[in-house]
Structure formats: structure tokens, C-alpha cells
């Protein structure tokens, strides 16, 4: 079934290969320490990989604290050479963490960037360490992943036994990741990935980094700016994360964001003719809350034998909330589940989790998401603290918050721990950085864009008043013009254009 989800649309890439595209990238030749020279001076050799795209692989130190150890990771890159007057390279990250920038550019170039950016830049997609075609995190076989993602606990939600059951499953998952991934699992943190970005910048031959980051990509870009403020070129950060936010706050604010997006969907749905709900928005929210509670105790069986519980249903609800264009599909899904049919809900949850119809997984996004988040945040395994946090989340999001709580369980006993402190990022001395925020973004709420733009010493906010996750190339001409003019010309808005 084809879903009208704009985040999944594949773009058509240009077949034109401009004359200035070279088969090798000449590194900047900048002076670095001797143990970093092999990485910064490496020559990237590009090969044709179809549809006007070129591919290559770069090498980075496994451990940036000991780059001379000899242990390395591979970083997979794909580029669409500039079709017009070339400004430089533009590295693109789609978010996650765990999203494949390689696939983003290869399959969805016109969704990632517009024609103006494609004319001016070599658009470069890359898989960060731990992700996809790069040296990747590996944990479970498909059947094991099915049980981890879709399996139903045998105990009552929120009870001590339930916490213990989930903690045991999380420990097994972490142990499998450690066994199957090896030392890489301890080096997939965002600081290491940001250092990789600088290496790629130099290997591509760019004196400064030009970067377009979506969602988690905004944190990666901000981290880079904090580490290398003097090497910041033009950074556009769309759908911002707040670097100073704790994991508990992330969950609470996201729960609020998705709850608000759900209410916006219902407002639109109830004004139409084919809505599976009736009454007021509050009435419909109560119906959804009752539906989640019902499948939590009495799951619905799908034709493939899987049973739809509250967590999988919530995943199916969240998936289309990322873009308002998918709201009609959400109505179809709700209608089917209210009739006792779980198949479409599983198709939505599978789409979110990267699971194919044959039961295989198209990528390692879920595994990478866990591995990176587990070493980027601090977690608490104290049941009393988790229950207190759960109460706050449910208060903030009365309908869905209950099913987003207790997220610390997954990472509290991860094989590697977060070292450091989540703090605001100022990136003092960096050139101006553009931060784009959508007022009703469910996944990265607008307040985070406000926070990041204020934290950054040179941050400039661009506000899009509307729905959906991220705004560039999917909202209006005001946002597109602000981003294009900034990335192509270095033009910074004198004030928030409030698009």
C-alpha cells in the first residue's frame, strides 16, 4: 500500500553530470597532527552509481581520542554534483539519529533539497558512523527484532514486574548489539560523528562546512559548530533539538508535541466528511485514549499473526502525524482499528520501523537510533524516578503520554554510558547559523528551535507557522527563500521573517 507520506517520497534526480564534477576530491591540505594526516589528506575517489550520482567511501578513526591506533571506521558517501555554478559541497543529514543520509540523497534528493541548491552545490549524503552503509551497528536478526519491537509484555504496565521484564529485554538487546557490533558500539556518539564531519569537509576540499541538518541533524550540526566554530560556513538547522534538554524532558516535550498534532488532525478530520470520529475534539481524544487502553489489555490480531498492542498502535498513530499531507491515511488507519482490523496499523508501524512486508528490515535505523541515543544522554533506572517522570509525561499529554513513558529502561543498562553533560551550545565565534522551527512540529517542538537560536552566539531563527516536522522544501516560498539565500549567498535575515 502506498502511503501519502511526504517524508517517504522519492525524488527524481537529474541525469546531468556537469563538467566540473571531478572523479577525485582534492583535500584542503590543512595542517593537522601527524596521527590525523592520513584521514584529513585522504583522496576520495568517486565512481558512478547511476542516475547522475557518484559514490565513495571515506575512512575515519574509530576512537578520536586515539586516532593513531590503527582502528578505523568506513563512512559511505553519495553526491549529486552541482548542475550549475558550483558554490561548494553541501553535506545533508536527515535526522534520526540513525537516518541514512546516503539513502536520503540517493532516493529523495528533491525532498531533501530544491533545484536551486542542487544547482549551486554538490549535494552530499553520508551515513554517520553506526548507520547504514557506513561501519554499522548490528544487533538482532529480523525475527528477534520483531519480538523486541512488537512483542507484548506479560505483566501489567507500570508494575515492578513490568519494569523488570522490559529491563531484561533491553539488557538482552544491548548485549546482542555489543556482541555483533564490537568496539564501534562505544564510539557512535554525536561528538565523534561531528569530528567525522570535519574530516569529510577537509577531504571534500572545503575550507568551511556547509551543512543542512534536519531534526537530529540539527544537534549534529550544532555539535560541529561547538567543536569547530572557526570552520563553520553556512549551517541550516531545520526542526531543531535543544542541546541542553535531558532525555526525560525530550520525552515530555515530544509527547506534548504529538498530542497537540493529534488534536490538530482531529480538528481537521471532524470538519470533513469522512472522519471516523464524531462529536468534539475532546470526545475524539477520549475515543483514542479508550482505544489505546483497550488494545493494551486486549490486543488485536493481524492476518500475519502479530498482535497489536498499545505501543505498536501509538507508533502507527505517530507515523502519519509527521506531515499533515498524511492525515487522510491516519483516518483510514483509525477506521480500520475501530473495526477490529490491525493490518493497516501494522503497515504504519512497519513503515516507521523500516520493516518490509516480508519481515526483513530495510536498514539498521532502529538499532542505530538506540545505540546513538544511549551514549548521547544520561538515563535513570530507579523505578521511583521513572514513575515520577511518567506522571509528568501523562499530565502533559493525557491521551498518549502514558505510552511514551519509561523510556529510560531501554538505555539505563546499556553497555556504554554517556560521559559528559548536556549543556547549551553557543559556538562562540562561528559565522551566522540559521535555525528553522515549525510552530506545530510534533517531533521537534518549536520551543526547541527558539532555545537553540537563542543559545547560539550567532543563531538566527526562521519561524514557519504551520503543521509538520521540519519546514524547508515542504512548507512555503518564504521558508525556501530564506534557506536558499542563506546557503547559496550567505544572506542572513535581519530578523525572523515569520513565514
PDB file of C-alpha atoms in Angstrom, residues 86-386:
ATOM      1  CA  UNK A  86      29.219  25.484  -8.088  1.00  0.00           C
ATOM      2  CA  UNK A  87      29.495  27.085  -4.624  1.00  0.00           C
ATOM      3  CA  UNK A  88      30.958  24.039  -2.880  1.00  0.00           C
ATOM      4  CA  UNK A  89      29.779  20.902  -1.110  1.00  0.00           C
ATOM      5  CA  UNK A  90      26.609  20.745   0.991  1.00  0.00           C
ATOM      6  CA  UNK A  91      26.518  17.859   3.439  1.00  0.00           C
ATOM      7  CA  UNK A  92      22.999  16.737   4.364  1.00  0.00           C
ATOM      8  CA  UNK A  93      21.738  14.782   7.362  1.00  0.00           C
ATOM      9  CA  UNK A  94      18.065  13.622   7.518  1.00  0.00           C
ATOM     10  CA  UNK A  95      17.854  13.096  11.280  1.00  0.00           C
ATOM     11  CA  UNK A  96      17.167  10.104  13.469  1.00  0.00           C
ATOM     12  CA  UNK A  97      19.645   9.557  14.935  1.00  0.00           C
ATOM     13  CA  UNK A  98      20.102   6.583  12.667  1.00  0.00           C
ATOM     14  CA  UNK A  99      18.719   8.043   9.451  1.00  0.00           C
ATOM     15  CA  UNK A 100      20.691   7.317   6.295  1.00  0.00           C
ATOM     16  CA  UNK A 101      21.902  10.470   4.596  1.00  0.00           C
ATOM     17  CA  UNK A 102      23.134   8.280   1.757  1.00  0.00           C
ATOM     18  CA  UNK A 103      19.625   6.967   1.037  1.00  0.00           C
ATOM     19  CA  UNK A 104      18.143  10.412   1.657  1.00  0.00           C
ATOM     20  CA  UNK A 105      20.123  11.894  -1.230  1.00  0.00           C
ATOM     21  CA  UNK A 106      20.020   8.776  -3.409  1.00  0.00           C
ATOM     22  CA  UNK A 107      16.272   8.187  -3.148  1.00  0.00           C
ATOM     23  CA  UNK A 108      14.794  11.568  -2.148  1.00  0.00           C
ATOM     24  CA  UNK A 109      17.046  14.294  -3.496  1.00  0.00           C
ATOM     25  CA  UNK A 110      14.154  16.556  -4.462  1.00  0.00           C
ATOM     26  CA  UNK A 111      12.674  16.169  -0.992  1.00  0.00           C
ATOM     27  CA  UNK A 112      15.983  16.952   0.708  1.00  0.00           C
ATOM     28  CA  UNK A 113      16.891  19.980  -1.434  1.00  0.00           C
ATOM     29  CA  UNK A 114      15.299  22.135  -4.102  1.00  0.00           C
ATOM     30  CA  UNK A 115      16.593  22.815  -7.621  1.00  0.00           C
ATOM     31  CA  UNK A 116      18.417  25.979  -6.536  1.00  0.00           C
ATOM     32  CA  UNK A 117      20.562  24.133  -4.002  1.00  0.00           C
ATOM     33  CA  UNK A 118      21.150  21.320  -6.483  1.00  0.00           C
ATOM     34  CA  UNK A 119      22.406  23.872  -8.998  1.00  0.00           C
ATOM     35  CA  UNK A 120      24.817  25.537  -6.587  1.00  0.00           C
ATOM     36  CA  UNK A 121      26.131  22.667  -4.504  1.00  0.00           C
ATOM     37  CA  UNK A 122      27.473  19.183  -4.775  1.00  0.00           C
ATOM     38  CA  UNK A 123      24.759  17.730  -2.527  1.00  0.00           C
ATOM     39  CA  UNK A 124      26.481  15.089  -0.397  1.00  0.00           C
ATOM     40  CA  UNK A 125      24.620  12.478   1.602  1.00  0.00           C
ATOM     41  CA  UNK A 126      26.539  10.428   4.138  1.00  0.00           C
ATOM     42  CA  UNK A 127      25.793   7.703   6.628  1.00  0.00           C
ATOM     43  CA  UNK A 128      27.187   8.683  10.039  1.00  0.00           C
ATOM     44  CA  UNK A 129      29.246   6.127  11.937  1.00  0.00           C
ATOM     45  CA  UNK A 130      26.995   3.309  13.134  1.00  0.00           C
ATOM     46  CA  UNK A 131      24.455   3.847  10.354  1.00  0.00           C
ATOM     47  CA  UNK A 132      23.529   2.034   7.150  1.00  0.00           C
ATOM     48  CA  UNK A 133      26.302   1.636   4.586  1.00  0.00           C
ATOM     49  CA  UNK A 134      28.970   3.021   6.911  1.00  0.00           C
ATOM     50  CA  UNK A 135      30.514   0.887   9.652  1.00  0.00           C
ATOM     51  CA  UNK A 136      27.198  -0.013  11.239  1.00  0.00           C
ATOM     52  CA  UNK A 137      25.640  -1.119  14.494  1.00  0.00           C
ATOM     53  CA  UNK A 138      24.236  -4.636  14.265  1.00  0.00           C
ATOM     54  CA  UNK A 139      22.116  -6.276  16.948  1.00  0.00           C
ATOM     55  CA  UNK A 140      19.290  -8.656  16.063  1.00  0.00           C
ATOM     56  CA  UNK A 141      18.110 -10.858  13.228  1.00  0.00           C
ATOM     57  CA  UNK A 142      14.666  -9.914  11.849  1.00  0.00           C
ATOM     58  CA  UNK A 143      12.668 -12.385  13.950  1.00  0.00           C
ATOM     59  CA  UNK A 144      14.407 -11.186  17.118  1.00  0.00           C
ATOM     60  CA  UNK A 145      13.842  -7.567  16.116  1.00  0.00           C
ATOM     61  CA  UNK A 146      10.150  -8.321  15.596  1.00  0.00           C
ATOM     62  CA  UNK A 147       9.885  -9.629  19.128  1.00  0.00           C
ATOM     63  CA  UNK A 148      11.814  -6.660  20.521  1.00  0.00           C
ATOM     64  CA  UNK A 149       9.683  -4.064  18.716  1.00  0.00           C
ATOM     65  CA  UNK A 150       6.283  -5.721  18.604  1.00  0.00           C
ATOM     66  CA  UNK A 151       6.319  -8.277  21.418  1.00  0.00           C
ATOM     67  CA  UNK A 152       3.750  -7.831  24.188  1.00  0.00           C
ATOM     68  CA  UNK A 153       4.768  -7.781  27.865  1.00  0.00           C
ATOM     69  CA  UNK A 154       3.268 -10.490  30.025  1.00  0.00           C
ATOM     70  CA  UNK A 155       2.864  -8.173  33.004  1.00  0.00           C
ATOM     71  CA  UNK A 156       0.789  -5.095  33.850  1.00  0.00           C
ATOM     72  CA  UNK A 157       2.040  -1.745  32.525  1.00  0.00           C
ATOM     73  CA  UNK A 158       3.860   0.263  35.182  1.00  0.00           C
ATOM     74  CA  UNK A 159       4.205  -2.570  37.704  1.00  0.00           C
ATOM     75  CA  UNK A 160       7.526  -3.632  39.183  1.00  0.00           C
ATOM     76  CA  UNK A 161       7.312  -6.891  37.243  1.00  0.00           C
ATOM     77  CA  UNK A 162       6.659  -4.968  34.013  1.00  0.00           C
ATOM     78  CA  UNK A 163       9.705  -2.756  34.593  1.00  0.00           C
ATOM     79  CA  UNK A 164      11.835  -5.826  35.276  1.00  0.00           C
ATOM     80  CA  UNK A 165      10.512  -7.559  32.165  1.00  0.00           C
ATOM     81  CA  UNK A 166      11.322  -4.597  29.926  1.00  0.00           C
ATOM     82  CA  UNK A 167      14.703  -4.105  31.582  1.00  0.00           C
ATOM     83  CA  UNK A 168      15.625  -7.724  30.884  1.00  0.00           C
ATOM     84  CA  UNK A 169      14.605  -7.362  27.224  1.00  0.00           C
ATOM     85  CA  UNK A 170      16.643  -4.152  26.944  1.00  0.00           C
ATOM     86  CA  UNK A 171      19.678  -5.809  28.541  1.00  0.00           C
ATOM     87  CA  UNK A 172      19.452  -8.703  26.063  1.00  0.00           C
ATOM     88  CA  UNK A 173      19.232  -6.250  23.182  1.00  0.00           C
ATOM     89  CA  UNK A 174      22.229  -4.259  24.409  1.00  0.00           C
ATOM     90  CA  UNK A 175      24.273  -7.421  24.882  1.00  0.00           C
ATOM     91  CA  UNK A 176      23.464  -8.537  21.335  1.00  0.00           C
ATOM     92  CA  UNK A 177      24.471  -5.123  19.988  1.00  0.00           C
ATOM     93  CA  UNK A 178      27.771  -5.316  21.832  1.00  0.00           C
ATOM     94  CA  UNK A 179      28.489  -8.846  20.628  1.00  0.00           C
ATOM     95  CA  UNK A 180      27.580  -8.198  16.998  1.00  0.00           C
ATOM     96  CA  UNK A 181      28.968  -4.661  16.667  1.00  0.00           C
ATOM     97  CA  UNK A 182      32.161  -4.825  18.695  1.00  0.00           C
ATOM     98  CA  UNK A 183      34.181  -1.782  19.743  1.00  0.00           C
ATOM     99  CA  UNK A 184      32.289   0.522  17.374  1.00  0.00           C
ATOM    100  CA  UNK A 185      29.300   0.432  19.736  1.00  0.00           C
ATOM    101  CA  UNK A 186      31.214   2.593  22.215  1.00  0.00           C
ATOM    102  CA  UNK A 187      32.120   5.213  19.596  1.00  0.00           C
ATOM    103  CA  UNK A 188      28.847   6.140  17.876  1.00  0.00           C
ATOM    104  CA  UNK A 189      28.302   9.293  19.953  1.00  0.00           C
ATOM    105  CA  UNK A 190      27.450  12.570  18.257  1.00  0.00           C
ATOM    106  CA  UNK A 191      30.755  14.221  19.179  1.00  0.00           C
ATOM    107  CA  UNK A 192      32.622  11.517  17.258  1.00  0.00           C
ATOM    108  CA  UNK A 193      30.179  11.924  14.350  1.00  0.00           C
ATOM    109  CA  UNK A 194      30.757  15.704  14.367  1.00  0.00           C
ATOM    110  CA  UNK A 195      34.512  15.144  14.212  1.00  0.00           C
ATOM    111  CA  UNK A 196      33.864  12.867  11.226  1.00  0.00           C
ATOM    112  CA  UNK A 197      32.041  15.794   9.620  1.00  0.00           C
ATOM    113  CA  UNK A 198      35.153  17.931   9.844  1.00  0.00           C
ATOM    114  CA  UNK A 199      37.233  15.189   8.289  1.00  0.00           C
ATOM    115  CA  UNK A 200      34.721  14.901   5.423  1.00  0.00           C
ATOM    116  CA  UNK A 201      34.755  18.673   4.938  1.00  0.00           C
ATOM    117  CA  UNK A 202      38.511  18.666   4.523  1.00  0.00           C
ATOM    118  CA  UNK A 203      38.561  15.585   2.292  1.00  0.00           C
ATOM    119  CA  UNK A 204      35.924  17.171   0.040  1.00  0.00           C
ATOM    120  CA  UNK A 205      38.187  20.204  -0.319  1.00  0.00           C
ATOM    121  CA  UNK A 206      36.030  22.748   1.509  1.00  0.00           C
ATOM    122  CA  UNK A 207      37.688  25.288   3.801  1.00  0.00           C
ATOM    123  CA  UNK A 208      34.460  25.630   5.789  1.00  0.00           C
ATOM    124  CA  UNK A 209      31.494  23.327   6.341  1.00  0.00           C
ATOM    125  CA  UNK A 210      28.214  23.926   4.533  1.00  0.00           C
ATOM    126  CA  UNK A 211      25.547  21.740   6.119  1.00  0.00           C
ATOM    127  CA  UNK A 212      21.797  21.160   6.004  1.00  0.00           C
ATOM    128  CA  UNK A 213      20.584  19.182   9.009  1.00  0.00           C
ATOM    129  CA  UNK A 214      17.060  18.045   9.760  1.00  0.00           C
ATOM    130  CA  UNK A 215      15.752  17.003  13.191  1.00  0.00           C
ATOM    131  CA  UNK A 216      18.606  15.145  14.974  1.00  0.00           C
ATOM    132  CA  UNK A 217      20.824  16.562  12.219  1.00  0.00           C
ATOM    133  CA  UNK A 218      20.430  19.956  13.912  1.00  0.00           C
ATOM    134  CA  UNK A 219      22.116  18.593  17.035  1.00  0.00           C
ATOM    135  CA  UNK A 220      24.884  17.094  14.920  1.00  0.00           C
ATOM    136  CA  UNK A 221      25.369  20.432  13.181  1.00  0.00           C
ATOM    137  CA  UNK A 222      25.295  22.413  16.424  1.00  0.00           C
ATOM    138  CA  UNK A 223      27.801  19.990  17.964  1.00  0.00           C
ATOM    139  CA  UNK A 224      30.088  20.579  14.989  1.00  0.00           C
ATOM    140  CA  UNK A 225      29.774  24.340  15.416  1.00  0.00           C
ATOM    141  CA  UNK A 226      30.682  23.999  19.092  1.00  0.00           C
ATOM    142  CA  UNK A 227      33.795  21.958  18.272  1.00  0.00           C
ATOM    143  CA  UNK A 228      34.927  23.934  15.218  1.00  0.00           C
ATOM    144  CA  UNK A 229      33.375  27.436  15.313  1.00  0.00           C
ATOM    145  CA  UNK A 230      36.073  28.843  13.012  1.00  0.00           C
ATOM    146  CA  UNK A 231      35.230  26.253  10.344  1.00  0.00           C
ATOM    147  CA  UNK A 232      31.503  26.960  10.228  1.00  0.00           C
ATOM    148  CA  UNK A 233      30.456  28.047   6.764  1.00  0.00           C
ATOM    149  CA  UNK A 234      26.685  28.035   6.300  1.00  0.00           C
ATOM    150  CA  UNK A 235      24.716  25.775   8.620  1.00  0.00           C
ATOM    151  CA  UNK A 236      20.933  25.495   8.203  1.00  0.00           C
ATOM    152  CA  UNK A 237      19.326  23.556  11.067  1.00  0.00           C
ATOM    153  CA  UNK A 238      15.670  22.632  10.463  1.00  0.00           C
ATOM    154  CA  UNK A 239      13.471  21.084  13.157  1.00  0.00           C
ATOM    155  CA  UNK A 240      15.868  21.840  15.970  1.00  0.00           C
ATOM    156  CA  UNK A 241      16.741  19.836  19.036  1.00  0.00           C
ATOM    157  CA  UNK A 242      17.628  21.729  22.192  1.00  0.00           C
ATOM    158  CA  UNK A 243      21.160  20.560  23.106  1.00  0.00           C
ATOM    159  CA  UNK A 244      20.578  21.323  26.792  1.00  0.00           C
ATOM    160  CA  UNK A 245      17.432  19.177  27.083  1.00  0.00           C
ATOM    161  CA  UNK A 246      17.585  15.998  29.170  1.00  0.00           C
ATOM    162  CA  UNK A 247      16.196  12.700  27.932  1.00  0.00           C
ATOM    163  CA  UNK A 248      13.233  12.993  30.314  1.00  0.00           C
ATOM    164  CA  UNK A 249      12.440  16.483  29.028  1.00  0.00           C
ATOM    165  CA  UNK A 250      12.753  15.307  25.426  1.00  0.00           C
ATOM    166  CA  UNK A 251      10.115  12.643  26.030  1.00  0.00           C
ATOM    167  CA  UNK A 252       7.768  15.003  27.868  1.00  0.00           C
ATOM    168  CA  UNK A 253       8.003  17.759  25.261  1.00  0.00           C
ATOM    169  CA  UNK A 254       7.667  15.317  22.364  1.00  0.00           C
ATOM    170  CA  UNK A 255       4.641  13.699  23.987  1.00  0.00           C
ATOM    171  CA  UNK A 256       3.082  17.153  24.225  1.00  0.00           C
ATOM    172  CA  UNK A 257       4.000  17.846  20.602  1.00  0.00           C
ATOM    173  CA  UNK A 258       2.408  14.663  19.283  1.00  0.00           C
ATOM    174  CA  UNK A 259      -0.662  15.165  21.463  1.00  0.00           C
ATOM    175  CA  UNK A 260      -1.076  18.674  20.025  1.00  0.00           C
ATOM    176  CA  UNK A 261      -0.567  17.358  16.491  1.00  0.00           C
ATOM    177  CA  UNK A 262      -3.203  14.698  17.149  1.00  0.00           C
ATOM    178  CA  UNK A 263      -5.654  17.393  18.228  1.00  0.00           C
ATOM    179  CA  UNK A 264      -4.856  19.394  15.078  1.00  0.00           C
ATOM    180  CA  UNK A 265      -5.521  16.298  12.975  1.00  0.00           C
ATOM    181  CA  UNK A 266      -8.856  15.763  14.727  1.00  0.00           C
ATOM    182  CA  UNK A 267      -9.868  19.386  14.230  1.00  0.00           C
ATOM    183  CA  UNK A 268      -9.279  18.938  10.505  1.00  0.00           C
ATOM    184  CA  UNK A 269     -10.849  15.480  10.422  1.00  0.00           C
ATOM    185  CA  UNK A 270     -14.057  16.469  12.209  1.00  0.00           C
ATOM    186  CA  UNK A 271     -14.543  19.358   9.788  1.00  0.00           C
ATOM    187  CA  UNK A 272     -14.520  16.922   6.852  1.00  0.00           C
ATOM    188  CA  UNK A 273     -16.962  14.344   5.561  1.00  0.00           C
ATOM    189  CA  UNK A 274     -15.148  11.032   6.048  1.00  0.00           C
ATOM    190  CA  UNK A 275     -13.897  11.208   9.625  1.00  0.00           C
ATOM    191  CA  UNK A 276     -14.016   8.045  11.757  1.00  0.00           C
ATOM    192  CA  UNK A 277     -14.822  10.191  14.809  1.00  0.00           C
ATOM    193  CA  UNK A 278     -17.728  12.391  15.782  1.00  0.00           C
ATOM    194  CA  UNK A 279     -18.529  14.959  18.455  1.00  0.00           C
ATOM    195  CA  UNK A 280     -15.896  17.410  19.661  1.00  0.00           C
ATOM    196  CA  UNK A 281     -12.114  17.159  19.552  1.00  0.00           C
ATOM    197  CA  UNK A 282     -12.179  16.243  23.254  1.00  0.00           C
ATOM    198  CA  UNK A 283     -14.707  13.492  22.513  1.00  0.00           C
ATOM    199  CA  UNK A 284     -12.477  12.104  19.791  1.00  0.00           C
ATOM    200  CA  UNK A 285      -9.380  12.267  22.020  1.00  0.00           C
ATOM    201  CA  UNK A 286     -11.307  10.299  24.648  1.00  0.00           C
ATOM    202  CA  UNK A 287     -12.152   7.700  21.996  1.00  0.00           C
ATOM    203  CA  UNK A 288      -8.480   7.380  21.027  1.00  0.00           C
ATOM    204  CA  UNK A 289      -7.491   7.111  24.685  1.00  0.00           C
ATOM    205  CA  UNK A 290     -10.063   4.354  25.204  1.00  0.00           C
ATOM    206  CA  UNK A 291      -8.819   2.570  22.070  1.00  0.00           C
ATOM    207  CA  UNK A 292      -5.215   2.606  23.303  1.00  0.00           C
ATOM    208  CA  UNK A 293      -6.303   1.347  26.733  1.00  0.00           C
ATOM    209  CA  UNK A 294      -8.373  -1.394  25.109  1.00  0.00           C
ATOM    210  CA  UNK A 295      -5.599  -2.842  22.931  1.00  0.00           C
ATOM    211  CA  UNK A 296      -3.205  -2.540  25.865  1.00  0.00           C
ATOM    212  CA  UNK A 297      -5.169  -5.256  27.690  1.00  0.00           C
ATOM    213  CA  UNK A 298      -6.817  -6.984  24.691  1.00  0.00           C
ATOM    214  CA  UNK A 299      -4.533  -6.789  21.636  1.00  0.00           C
ATOM    215  CA  UNK A 300      -6.000  -7.155  18.142  1.00  0.00           C
ATOM    216  CA  UNK A 301      -4.620  -9.942  15.946  1.00  0.00           C
ATOM    217  CA  UNK A 302      -3.424  -9.147  12.425  1.00  0.00           C
ATOM    218  CA  UNK A 303      -3.549 -11.541   9.486  1.00  0.00           C
ATOM    219  CA  UNK A 304       0.198 -12.226   9.792  1.00  0.00           C
ATOM    220  CA  UNK A 305      -0.262 -13.402  13.372  1.00  0.00           C
ATOM    221  CA  UNK A 306       1.142 -10.368  15.128  1.00  0.00           C
ATOM    222  CA  UNK A 307      -0.930  -8.817  17.889  1.00  0.00           C
ATOM    223  CA  UNK A 308      -1.470  -5.071  18.038  1.00  0.00           C
ATOM    224  CA  UNK A 309      -0.852  -3.632  21.497  1.00  0.00           C
ATOM    225  CA  UNK A 310      -0.844  -0.030  22.672  1.00  0.00           C
ATOM    226  CA  UNK A 311       2.809   0.674  21.893  1.00  0.00           C
ATOM    227  CA  UNK A 312       2.562  -0.508  18.287  1.00  0.00           C
ATOM    228  CA  UNK A 313      -0.718   1.347  17.835  1.00  0.00           C
ATOM    229  CA  UNK A 314       0.890   4.527  19.155  1.00  0.00           C
ATOM    230  CA  UNK A 315       3.740   4.082  16.647  1.00  0.00           C
ATOM    231  CA  UNK A 316       1.128   3.732  13.903  1.00  0.00           C
ATOM    232  CA  UNK A 317      -0.546   6.950  15.072  1.00  0.00           C
ATOM    233  CA  UNK A 318       2.679   8.928  15.299  1.00  0.00           C
ATOM    234  CA  UNK A 319       3.980   7.942  11.857  1.00  0.00           C
ATOM    235  CA  UNK A 320       1.439   9.969   9.803  1.00  0.00           C
ATOM    236  CA  UNK A 321       1.471  12.859  12.273  1.00  0.00           C
ATOM    237  CA  UNK A 322       4.877  13.919  10.957  1.00  0.00           C
ATOM    238  CA  UNK A 323       3.246  15.579   7.917  1.00  0.00           C
ATOM    239  CA  UNK A 324      -0.279  16.941   7.528  1.00  0.00           C
ATOM    240  CA  UNK A 325      -0.424  15.509   3.996  1.00  0.00           C
ATOM    241  CA  UNK A 326      -0.675  12.051   5.589  1.00  0.00           C
ATOM    242  CA  UNK A 327      -3.680  12.844   7.798  1.00  0.00           C
ATOM    243  CA  UNK A 328      -6.187  11.147   5.418  1.00  0.00           C
ATOM    244  CA  UNK A 329      -4.169   7.945   5.821  1.00  0.00           C
ATOM    245  CA  UNK A 330      -4.391   8.304   9.585  1.00  0.00           C
ATOM    246  CA  UNK A 331      -8.196   8.430   9.276  1.00  0.00           C
ATOM    247  CA  UNK A 332      -8.129   5.201   7.273  1.00  0.00           C
ATOM    248  CA  UNK A 333      -5.981   3.553   9.919  1.00  0.00           C
ATOM    249  CA  UNK A 334      -8.202   4.659  12.803  1.00  0.00           C
ATOM    250  CA  UNK A 335     -11.287   3.472  10.931  1.00  0.00           C
ATOM    251  CA  UNK A 336      -9.787   0.021  10.391  1.00  0.00           C
ATOM    252  CA  UNK A 337      -8.634  -0.414  14.005  1.00  0.00           C
ATOM    253  CA  UNK A 338     -12.003   0.730  15.365  1.00  0.00           C
ATOM    254  CA  UNK A 339     -13.491  -2.054  13.240  1.00  0.00           C
ATOM    255  CA  UNK A 340     -11.077  -4.573  14.781  1.00  0.00           C
ATOM    256  CA  UNK A 341      -8.633  -4.766  11.850  1.00  0.00           C
ATOM    257  CA  UNK A 342      -4.952  -4.425  12.812  1.00  0.00           C
ATOM    258  CA  UNK A 343      -3.348  -4.863   9.374  1.00  0.00           C
ATOM    259  CA  UNK A 344      -3.137  -1.212   8.343  1.00  0.00           C
ATOM    260  CA  UNK A 345      -1.869  -0.196  11.785  1.00  0.00           C
ATOM    261  CA  UNK A 346       0.960  -2.698  11.432  1.00  0.00           C
ATOM    262  CA  UNK A 347       1.745  -1.339   7.961  1.00  0.00           C
ATOM    263  CA  UNK A 348       2.140   2.118   9.512  1.00  0.00           C
ATOM    264  CA  UNK A 349       4.237   0.835  12.419  1.00  0.00           C
ATOM    265  CA  UNK A 350       6.349  -1.172   9.987  1.00  0.00           C
ATOM    266  CA  UNK A 351       6.888   1.936   7.879  1.00  0.00           C
ATOM    267  CA  UNK A 352       8.122   3.796  10.936  1.00  0.00           C
ATOM    268  CA  UNK A 353      10.413   0.912  11.950  1.00  0.00           C
ATOM    269  CA  UNK A 354      11.756   0.197   8.468  1.00  0.00           C
ATOM    270  CA  UNK A 355      10.215  -3.288   8.347  1.00  0.00           C
ATOM    271  CA  UNK A 356       9.378  -4.734   4.929  1.00  0.00           C
ATOM    272  CA  UNK A 357       6.324  -6.832   4.113  1.00  0.00           C
ATOM    273  CA  UNK A 358       8.473  -9.984   4.028  1.00  0.00           C
ATOM    274  CA  UNK A 359       9.570  -9.437   7.634  1.00  0.00           C
ATOM    275  CA  UNK A 360      13.062  -8.163   6.851  1.00  0.00           C
ATOM    276  CA  UNK A 361      14.349  -4.723   7.807  1.00  0.00           C
ATOM    277  CA  UNK A 362      15.500  -2.305   5.129  1.00  0.00           C
ATOM    278  CA  UNK A 363      18.175  -0.720   7.305  1.00  0.00           C
ATOM    279  CA  UNK A 364      19.594  -0.618  10.812  1.00  0.00           C
ATOM    280  CA  UNK A 365      17.906   2.670  11.737  1.00  0.00           C
ATOM    281  CA  UNK A 366      16.260   1.316  14.899  1.00  0.00           C
ATOM    282  CA  UNK A 367      19.474  -0.254  16.148  1.00  0.00           C
ATOM    283  CA  UNK A 368      21.491   2.882  15.362  1.00  0.00           C
ATOM    284  CA  UNK A 369      18.832   5.085  16.961  1.00  0.00           C
ATOM    285  CA  UNK A 370      19.146   3.199  20.227  1.00  0.00           C
ATOM    286  CA  UNK A 371      22.931   2.952  20.160  1.00  0.00           C
ATOM    287  CA  UNK A 372      23.478   6.660  19.484  1.00  0.00           C
ATOM    288  CA  UNK A 373      20.846   7.920  21.922  1.00  0.00           C
ATOM    289  CA  UNK A 374      22.126   5.620  24.645  1.00  0.00           C
ATOM    290  CA  UNK A 375      25.562   7.273  24.569  1.00  0.00           C
ATOM    291  CA  UNK A 376      24.266  10.816  23.960  1.00  0.00           C
ATOM    292  CA  UNK A 377      22.069  11.119  27.090  1.00  0.00           C
ATOM    293  CA  UNK A 378      22.077  10.116  30.748  1.00  0.00           C
ATOM    294  CA  UNK A 379      19.466   7.595  31.926  1.00  0.00           C
ATOM    295  CA  UNK A 380      17.963   6.571  35.249  1.00  0.00           C
ATOM    296  CA  UNK A 381      16.927   3.021  36.155  1.00  0.00           C
ATOM    297  CA  UNK A 382      15.332   3.894  39.511  1.00  0.00           C
ATOM    298  CA  UNK A 383      11.641   2.820  39.388  1.00  0.00           C
ATOM    299  CA  UNK A 384      10.514   5.625  41.690  1.00  0.00           C
ATOM    300  CA  UNK A 385      12.156   8.262  39.485  1.00  0.00           C
ATOM    301  CA  UNK A 386      10.731   6.694  36.343  1.00  0.00           C
TER     302      UNK A 386
END
